[in-house]
Coordinates of N, CA, C and O in Angstrom, one line a residue:
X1 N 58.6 140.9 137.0 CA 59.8 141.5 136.6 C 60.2 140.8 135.3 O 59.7 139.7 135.1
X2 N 60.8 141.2 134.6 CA 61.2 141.1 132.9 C 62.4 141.1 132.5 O 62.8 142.0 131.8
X3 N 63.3 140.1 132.9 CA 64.7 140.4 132.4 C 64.8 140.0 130.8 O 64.0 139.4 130.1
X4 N 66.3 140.6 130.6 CA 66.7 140.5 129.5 C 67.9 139.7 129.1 O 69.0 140.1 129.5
X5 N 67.7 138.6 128.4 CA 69.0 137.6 128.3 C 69.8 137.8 126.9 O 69.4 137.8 125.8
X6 N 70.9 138.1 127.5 CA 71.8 138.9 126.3 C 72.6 137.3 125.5 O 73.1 136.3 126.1
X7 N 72.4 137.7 123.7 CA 72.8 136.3 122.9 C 74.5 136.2 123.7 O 75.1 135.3 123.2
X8 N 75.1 136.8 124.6 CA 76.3 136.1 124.6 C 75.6 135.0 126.0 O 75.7 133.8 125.8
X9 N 75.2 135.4 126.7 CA 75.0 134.0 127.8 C 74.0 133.1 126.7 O 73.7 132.0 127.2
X10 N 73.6 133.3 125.8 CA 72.7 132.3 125.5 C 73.4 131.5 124.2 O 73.0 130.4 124.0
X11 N 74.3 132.1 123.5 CA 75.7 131.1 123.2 C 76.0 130.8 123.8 O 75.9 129.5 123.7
X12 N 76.8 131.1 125.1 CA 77.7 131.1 126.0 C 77.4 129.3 126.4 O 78.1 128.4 126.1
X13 N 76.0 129.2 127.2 CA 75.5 128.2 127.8 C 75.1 127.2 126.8 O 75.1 126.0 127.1
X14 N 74.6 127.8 125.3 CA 74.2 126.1 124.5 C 75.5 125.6 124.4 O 75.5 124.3 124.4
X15 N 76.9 126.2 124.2 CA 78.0 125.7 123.6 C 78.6 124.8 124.7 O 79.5 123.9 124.5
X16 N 78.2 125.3 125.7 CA 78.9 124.5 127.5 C 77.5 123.3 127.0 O 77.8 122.2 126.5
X17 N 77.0 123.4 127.0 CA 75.5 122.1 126.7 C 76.8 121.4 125.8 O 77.6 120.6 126.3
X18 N 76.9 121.8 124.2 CA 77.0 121.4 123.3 C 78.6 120.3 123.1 O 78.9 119.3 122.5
X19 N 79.3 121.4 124.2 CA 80.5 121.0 124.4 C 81.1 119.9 125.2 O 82.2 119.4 125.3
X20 N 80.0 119.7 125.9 CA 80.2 118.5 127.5 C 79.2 117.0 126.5 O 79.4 115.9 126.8
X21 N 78.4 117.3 125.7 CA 77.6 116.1 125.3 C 78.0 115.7 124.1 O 77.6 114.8 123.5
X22 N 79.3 116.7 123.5 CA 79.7 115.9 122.2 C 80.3 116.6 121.5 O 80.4 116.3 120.3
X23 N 80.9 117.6 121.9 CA 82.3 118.3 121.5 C 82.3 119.1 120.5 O 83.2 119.1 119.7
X24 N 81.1 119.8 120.5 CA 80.4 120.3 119.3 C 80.9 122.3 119.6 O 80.7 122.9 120.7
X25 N 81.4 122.6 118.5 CA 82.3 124.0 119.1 C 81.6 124.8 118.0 O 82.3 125.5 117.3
X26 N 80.2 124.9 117.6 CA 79.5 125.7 116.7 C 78.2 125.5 116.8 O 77.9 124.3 116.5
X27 N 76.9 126.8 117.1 CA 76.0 126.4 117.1 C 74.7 127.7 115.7 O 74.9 128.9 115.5
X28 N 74.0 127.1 115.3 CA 73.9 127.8 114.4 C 72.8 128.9 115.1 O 72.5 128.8 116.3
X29 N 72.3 129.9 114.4 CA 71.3 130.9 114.4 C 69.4 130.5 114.8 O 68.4 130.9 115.4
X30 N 69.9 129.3 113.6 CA 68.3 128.7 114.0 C 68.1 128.2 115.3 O 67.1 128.4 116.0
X31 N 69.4 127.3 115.8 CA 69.6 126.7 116.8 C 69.2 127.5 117.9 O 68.2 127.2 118.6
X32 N 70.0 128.6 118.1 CA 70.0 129.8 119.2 C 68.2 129.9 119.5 O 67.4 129.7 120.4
X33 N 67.9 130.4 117.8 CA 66.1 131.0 118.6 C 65.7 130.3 119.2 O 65.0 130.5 120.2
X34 N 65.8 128.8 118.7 CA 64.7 128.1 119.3 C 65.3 127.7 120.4 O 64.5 127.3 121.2
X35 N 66.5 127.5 120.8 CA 66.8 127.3 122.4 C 66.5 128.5 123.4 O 66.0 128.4 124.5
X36 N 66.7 130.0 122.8 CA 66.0 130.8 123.2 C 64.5 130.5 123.8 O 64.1 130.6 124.9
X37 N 63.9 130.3 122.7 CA 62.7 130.4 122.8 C 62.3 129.3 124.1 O 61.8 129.8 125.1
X38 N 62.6 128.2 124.1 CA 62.6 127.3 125.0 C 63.1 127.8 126.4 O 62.5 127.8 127.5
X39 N 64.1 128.2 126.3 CA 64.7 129.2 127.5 C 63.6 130.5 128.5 O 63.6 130.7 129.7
X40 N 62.6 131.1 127.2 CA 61.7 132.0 128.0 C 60.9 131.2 128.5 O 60.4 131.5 129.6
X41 N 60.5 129.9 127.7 CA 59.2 129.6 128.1 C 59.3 129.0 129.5 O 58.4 128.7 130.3
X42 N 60.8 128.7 129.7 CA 61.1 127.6 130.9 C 60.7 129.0 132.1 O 59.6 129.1 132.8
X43 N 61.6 129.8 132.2 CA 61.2 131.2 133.1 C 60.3 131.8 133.4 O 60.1 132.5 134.5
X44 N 59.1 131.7 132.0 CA 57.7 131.9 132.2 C 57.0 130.8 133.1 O 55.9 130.9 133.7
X45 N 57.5 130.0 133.1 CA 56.7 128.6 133.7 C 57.0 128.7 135.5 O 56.4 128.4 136.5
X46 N 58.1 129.3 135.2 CA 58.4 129.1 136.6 C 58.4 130.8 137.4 O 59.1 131.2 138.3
X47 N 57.4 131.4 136.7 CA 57.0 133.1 137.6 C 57.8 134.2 136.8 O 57.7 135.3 137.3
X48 N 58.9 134.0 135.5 CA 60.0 135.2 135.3 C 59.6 135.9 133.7 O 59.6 135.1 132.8
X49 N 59.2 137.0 133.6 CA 59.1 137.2 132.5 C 61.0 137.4 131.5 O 62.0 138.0 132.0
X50 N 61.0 136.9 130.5 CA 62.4 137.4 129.7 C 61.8 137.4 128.4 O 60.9 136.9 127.8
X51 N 63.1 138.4 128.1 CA 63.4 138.9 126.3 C 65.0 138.7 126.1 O 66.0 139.3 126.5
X52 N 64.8 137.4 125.0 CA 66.1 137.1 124.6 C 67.0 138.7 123.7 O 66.4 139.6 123.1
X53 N 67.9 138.6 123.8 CA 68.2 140.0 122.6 C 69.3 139.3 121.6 O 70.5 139.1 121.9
X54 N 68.6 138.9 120.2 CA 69.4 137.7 119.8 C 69.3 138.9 118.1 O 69.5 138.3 117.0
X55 N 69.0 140.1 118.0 CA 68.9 141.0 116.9 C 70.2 140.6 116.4 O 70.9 139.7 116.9
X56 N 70.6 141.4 115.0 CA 71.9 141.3 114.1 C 72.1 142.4 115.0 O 71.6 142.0 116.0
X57 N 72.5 143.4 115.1 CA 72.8 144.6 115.8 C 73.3 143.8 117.4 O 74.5 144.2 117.5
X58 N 72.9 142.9 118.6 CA 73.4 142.3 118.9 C 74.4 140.9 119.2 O 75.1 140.6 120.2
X59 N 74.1 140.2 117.7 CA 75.3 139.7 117.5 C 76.5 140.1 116.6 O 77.2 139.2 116.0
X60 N 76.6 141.5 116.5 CA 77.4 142.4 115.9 C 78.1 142.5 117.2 O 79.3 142.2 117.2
X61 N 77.6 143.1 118.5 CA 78.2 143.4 119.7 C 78.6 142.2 120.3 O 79.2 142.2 121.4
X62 N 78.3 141.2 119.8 CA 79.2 139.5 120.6 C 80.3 139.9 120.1 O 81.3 140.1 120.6
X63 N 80.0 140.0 118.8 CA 81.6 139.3 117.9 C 82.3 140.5 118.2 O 83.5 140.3 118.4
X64 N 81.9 142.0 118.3 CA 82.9 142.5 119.1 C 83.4 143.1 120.7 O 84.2 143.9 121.1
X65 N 82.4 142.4 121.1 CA 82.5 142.5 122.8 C 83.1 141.3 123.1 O 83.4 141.3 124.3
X66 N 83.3 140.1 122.5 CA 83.8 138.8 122.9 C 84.5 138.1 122.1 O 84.7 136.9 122.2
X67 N 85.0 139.1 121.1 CA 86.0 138.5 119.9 C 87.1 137.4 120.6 O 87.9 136.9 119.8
X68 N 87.3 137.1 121.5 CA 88.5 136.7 122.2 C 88.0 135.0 122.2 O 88.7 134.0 122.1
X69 N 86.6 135.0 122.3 CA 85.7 133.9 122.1 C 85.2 133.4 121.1 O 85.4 132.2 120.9
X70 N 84.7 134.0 120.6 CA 83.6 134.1 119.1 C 83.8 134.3 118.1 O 84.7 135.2 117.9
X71 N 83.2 133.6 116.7 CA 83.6 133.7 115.4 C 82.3 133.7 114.9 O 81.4 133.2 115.7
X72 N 82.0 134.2 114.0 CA 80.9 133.6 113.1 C 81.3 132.6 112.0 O 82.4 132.7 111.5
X73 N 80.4 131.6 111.6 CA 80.9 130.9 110.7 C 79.9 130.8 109.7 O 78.8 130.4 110.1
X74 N 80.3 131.3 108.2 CA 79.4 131.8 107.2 C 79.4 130.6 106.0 O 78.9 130.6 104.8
X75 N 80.0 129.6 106.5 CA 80.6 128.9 105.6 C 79.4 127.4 104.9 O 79.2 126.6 104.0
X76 N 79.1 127.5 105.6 CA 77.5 126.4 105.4 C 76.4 127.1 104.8 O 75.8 127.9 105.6
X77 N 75.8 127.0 103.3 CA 74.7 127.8 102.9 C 73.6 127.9 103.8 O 73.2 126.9 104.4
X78 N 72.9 129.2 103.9 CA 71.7 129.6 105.0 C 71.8 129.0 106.3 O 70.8 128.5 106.9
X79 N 73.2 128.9 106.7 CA 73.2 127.9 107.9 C 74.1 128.4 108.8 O 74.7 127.6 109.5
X80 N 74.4 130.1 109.0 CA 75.5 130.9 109.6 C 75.6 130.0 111.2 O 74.8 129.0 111.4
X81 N 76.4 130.4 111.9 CA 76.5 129.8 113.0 C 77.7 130.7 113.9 O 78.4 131.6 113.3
X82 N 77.8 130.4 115.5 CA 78.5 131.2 116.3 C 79.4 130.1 116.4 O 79.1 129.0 116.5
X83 N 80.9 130.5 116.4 CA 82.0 129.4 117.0 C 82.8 129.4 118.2 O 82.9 130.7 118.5
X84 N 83.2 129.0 118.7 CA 83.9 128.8 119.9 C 85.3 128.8 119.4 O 85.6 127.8 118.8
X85 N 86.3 129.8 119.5 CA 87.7 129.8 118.9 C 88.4 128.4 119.7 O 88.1 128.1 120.8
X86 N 89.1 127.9 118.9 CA 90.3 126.7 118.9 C 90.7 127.0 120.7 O 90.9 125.9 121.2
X87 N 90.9 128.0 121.4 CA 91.9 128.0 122.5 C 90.9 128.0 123.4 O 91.2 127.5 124.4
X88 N 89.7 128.4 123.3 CA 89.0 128.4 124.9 C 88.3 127.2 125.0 O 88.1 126.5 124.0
X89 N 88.0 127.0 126.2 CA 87.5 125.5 126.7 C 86.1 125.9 127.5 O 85.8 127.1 127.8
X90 N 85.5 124.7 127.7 CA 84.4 124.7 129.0 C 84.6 125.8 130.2 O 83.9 126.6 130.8
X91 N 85.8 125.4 130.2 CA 86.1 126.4 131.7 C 85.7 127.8 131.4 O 85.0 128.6 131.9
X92 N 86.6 127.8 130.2 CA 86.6 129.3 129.9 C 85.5 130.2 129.7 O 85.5 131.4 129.8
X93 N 84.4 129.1 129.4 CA 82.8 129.5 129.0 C 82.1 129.9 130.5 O 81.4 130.8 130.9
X94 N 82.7 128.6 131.1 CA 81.8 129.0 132.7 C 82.5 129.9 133.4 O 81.7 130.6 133.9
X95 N 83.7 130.2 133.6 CA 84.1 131.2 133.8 C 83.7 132.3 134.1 O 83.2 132.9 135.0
X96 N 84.0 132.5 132.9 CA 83.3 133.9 132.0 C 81.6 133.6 132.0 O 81.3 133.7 133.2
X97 N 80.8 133.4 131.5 CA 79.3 133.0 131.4 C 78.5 132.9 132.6 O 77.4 133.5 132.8
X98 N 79.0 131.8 133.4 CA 78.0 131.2 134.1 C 78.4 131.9 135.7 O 77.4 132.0 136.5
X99 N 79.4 132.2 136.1 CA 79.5 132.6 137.3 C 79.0 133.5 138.0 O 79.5 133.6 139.1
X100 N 78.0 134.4 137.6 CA 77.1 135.5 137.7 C 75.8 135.2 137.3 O 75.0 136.1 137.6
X101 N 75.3 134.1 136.6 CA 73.8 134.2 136.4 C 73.1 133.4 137.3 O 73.5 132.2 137.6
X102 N 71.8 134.1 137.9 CA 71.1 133.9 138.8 C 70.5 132.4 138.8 O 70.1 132.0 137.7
X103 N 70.4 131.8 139.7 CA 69.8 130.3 139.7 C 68.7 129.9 138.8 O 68.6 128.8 138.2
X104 N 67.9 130.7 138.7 CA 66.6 130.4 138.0 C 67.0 130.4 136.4 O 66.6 129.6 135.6
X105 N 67.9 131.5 136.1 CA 68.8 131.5 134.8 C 69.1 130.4 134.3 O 68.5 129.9 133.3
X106 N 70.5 129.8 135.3 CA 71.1 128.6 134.9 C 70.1 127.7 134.9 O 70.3 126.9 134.0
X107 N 68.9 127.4 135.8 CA 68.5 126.5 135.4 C 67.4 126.4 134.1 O 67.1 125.3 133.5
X108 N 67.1 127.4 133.8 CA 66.7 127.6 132.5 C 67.5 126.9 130.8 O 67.2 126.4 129.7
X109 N 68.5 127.1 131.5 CA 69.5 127.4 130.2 C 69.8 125.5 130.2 O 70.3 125.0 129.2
X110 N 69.6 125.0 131.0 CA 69.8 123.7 131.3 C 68.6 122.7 131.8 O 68.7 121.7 132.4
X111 N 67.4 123.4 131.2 CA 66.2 122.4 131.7 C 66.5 121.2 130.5 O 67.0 121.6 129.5
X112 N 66.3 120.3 130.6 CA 65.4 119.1 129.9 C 64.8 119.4 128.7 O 65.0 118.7 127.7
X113 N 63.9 120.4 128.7 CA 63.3 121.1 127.5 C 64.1 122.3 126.7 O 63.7 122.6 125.6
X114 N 65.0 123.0 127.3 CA 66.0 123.7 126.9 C 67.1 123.0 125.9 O 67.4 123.4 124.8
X115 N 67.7 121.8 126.7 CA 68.8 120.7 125.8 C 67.8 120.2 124.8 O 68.3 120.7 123.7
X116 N 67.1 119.8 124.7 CA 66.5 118.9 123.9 C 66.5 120.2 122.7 O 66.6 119.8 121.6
X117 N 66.4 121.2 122.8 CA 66.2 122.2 121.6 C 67.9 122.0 121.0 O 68.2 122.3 119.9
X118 N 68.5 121.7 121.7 CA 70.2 121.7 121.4 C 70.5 120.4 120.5 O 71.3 120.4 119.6
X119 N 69.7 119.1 120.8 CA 69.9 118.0 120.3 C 70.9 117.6 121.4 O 72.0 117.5 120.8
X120 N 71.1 117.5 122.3 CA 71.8 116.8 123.4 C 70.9 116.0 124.2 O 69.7 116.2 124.4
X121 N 71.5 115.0 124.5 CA 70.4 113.5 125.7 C 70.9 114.2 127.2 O 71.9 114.7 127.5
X122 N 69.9 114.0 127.9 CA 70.1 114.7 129.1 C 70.9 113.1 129.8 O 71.4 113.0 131.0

């Protein structure tokens, strides 16, 4: 089976990573693929086939399916990045994010080899 991991859980979860190890409320684009990337291979390892959906056309649909959450930040040369607005917290991420994705998911999104793509110490 082949799921599909949509770029809002896969912001959603680096920024809960990002946010509990160092209070970091912005993660950039390069960042995302390769935690992505790290993210399939963990699911592959463990029996799941996935396809991240991290296109411009889908992070066009974050910023406006989740504007309540999300910024882009264009402000660092070749270095765009997703932000976490000033008012929501951890909670608000797991809340929203984490309370529907399937076990094998979350633990993807939080392996050892998944953080380590984030720059976080487990």
């Amino acid at each position: 089976m082949c799921r599909f991991i949509g770029i809002e859980d896969l912001v959603a979860n680096a920024l809960i990573e990002l946010l509990e190890k160092g209070a970091c409320r912005r993660v950039s684009f390069e960042t995302l693929v390769k935690y992505g990337t790290v993210v399939m291979s963990v699911l592959r390892e463990n029996g799941s086939e996935a396809v991240i959906l991290i296109s411009k056309e889908h992070t066009n649909e974050l910023i406006r399916n989740y504007s309540d959450f999300f910024e882009i930040d264009q402000s660092e040369l070749n270095n765009d990045a997703i932000v976490l607005k000033a008012e929501k917290t951890v909670d608000d991420l797991r809340n929203r994010f984490r309370a529907f994705l399937t076990i094998d998911s979350l633990l993807a999104f939080t392996d050892t080899k998944s953080l380590a793509e984030l720059g976080v110490a487990v």
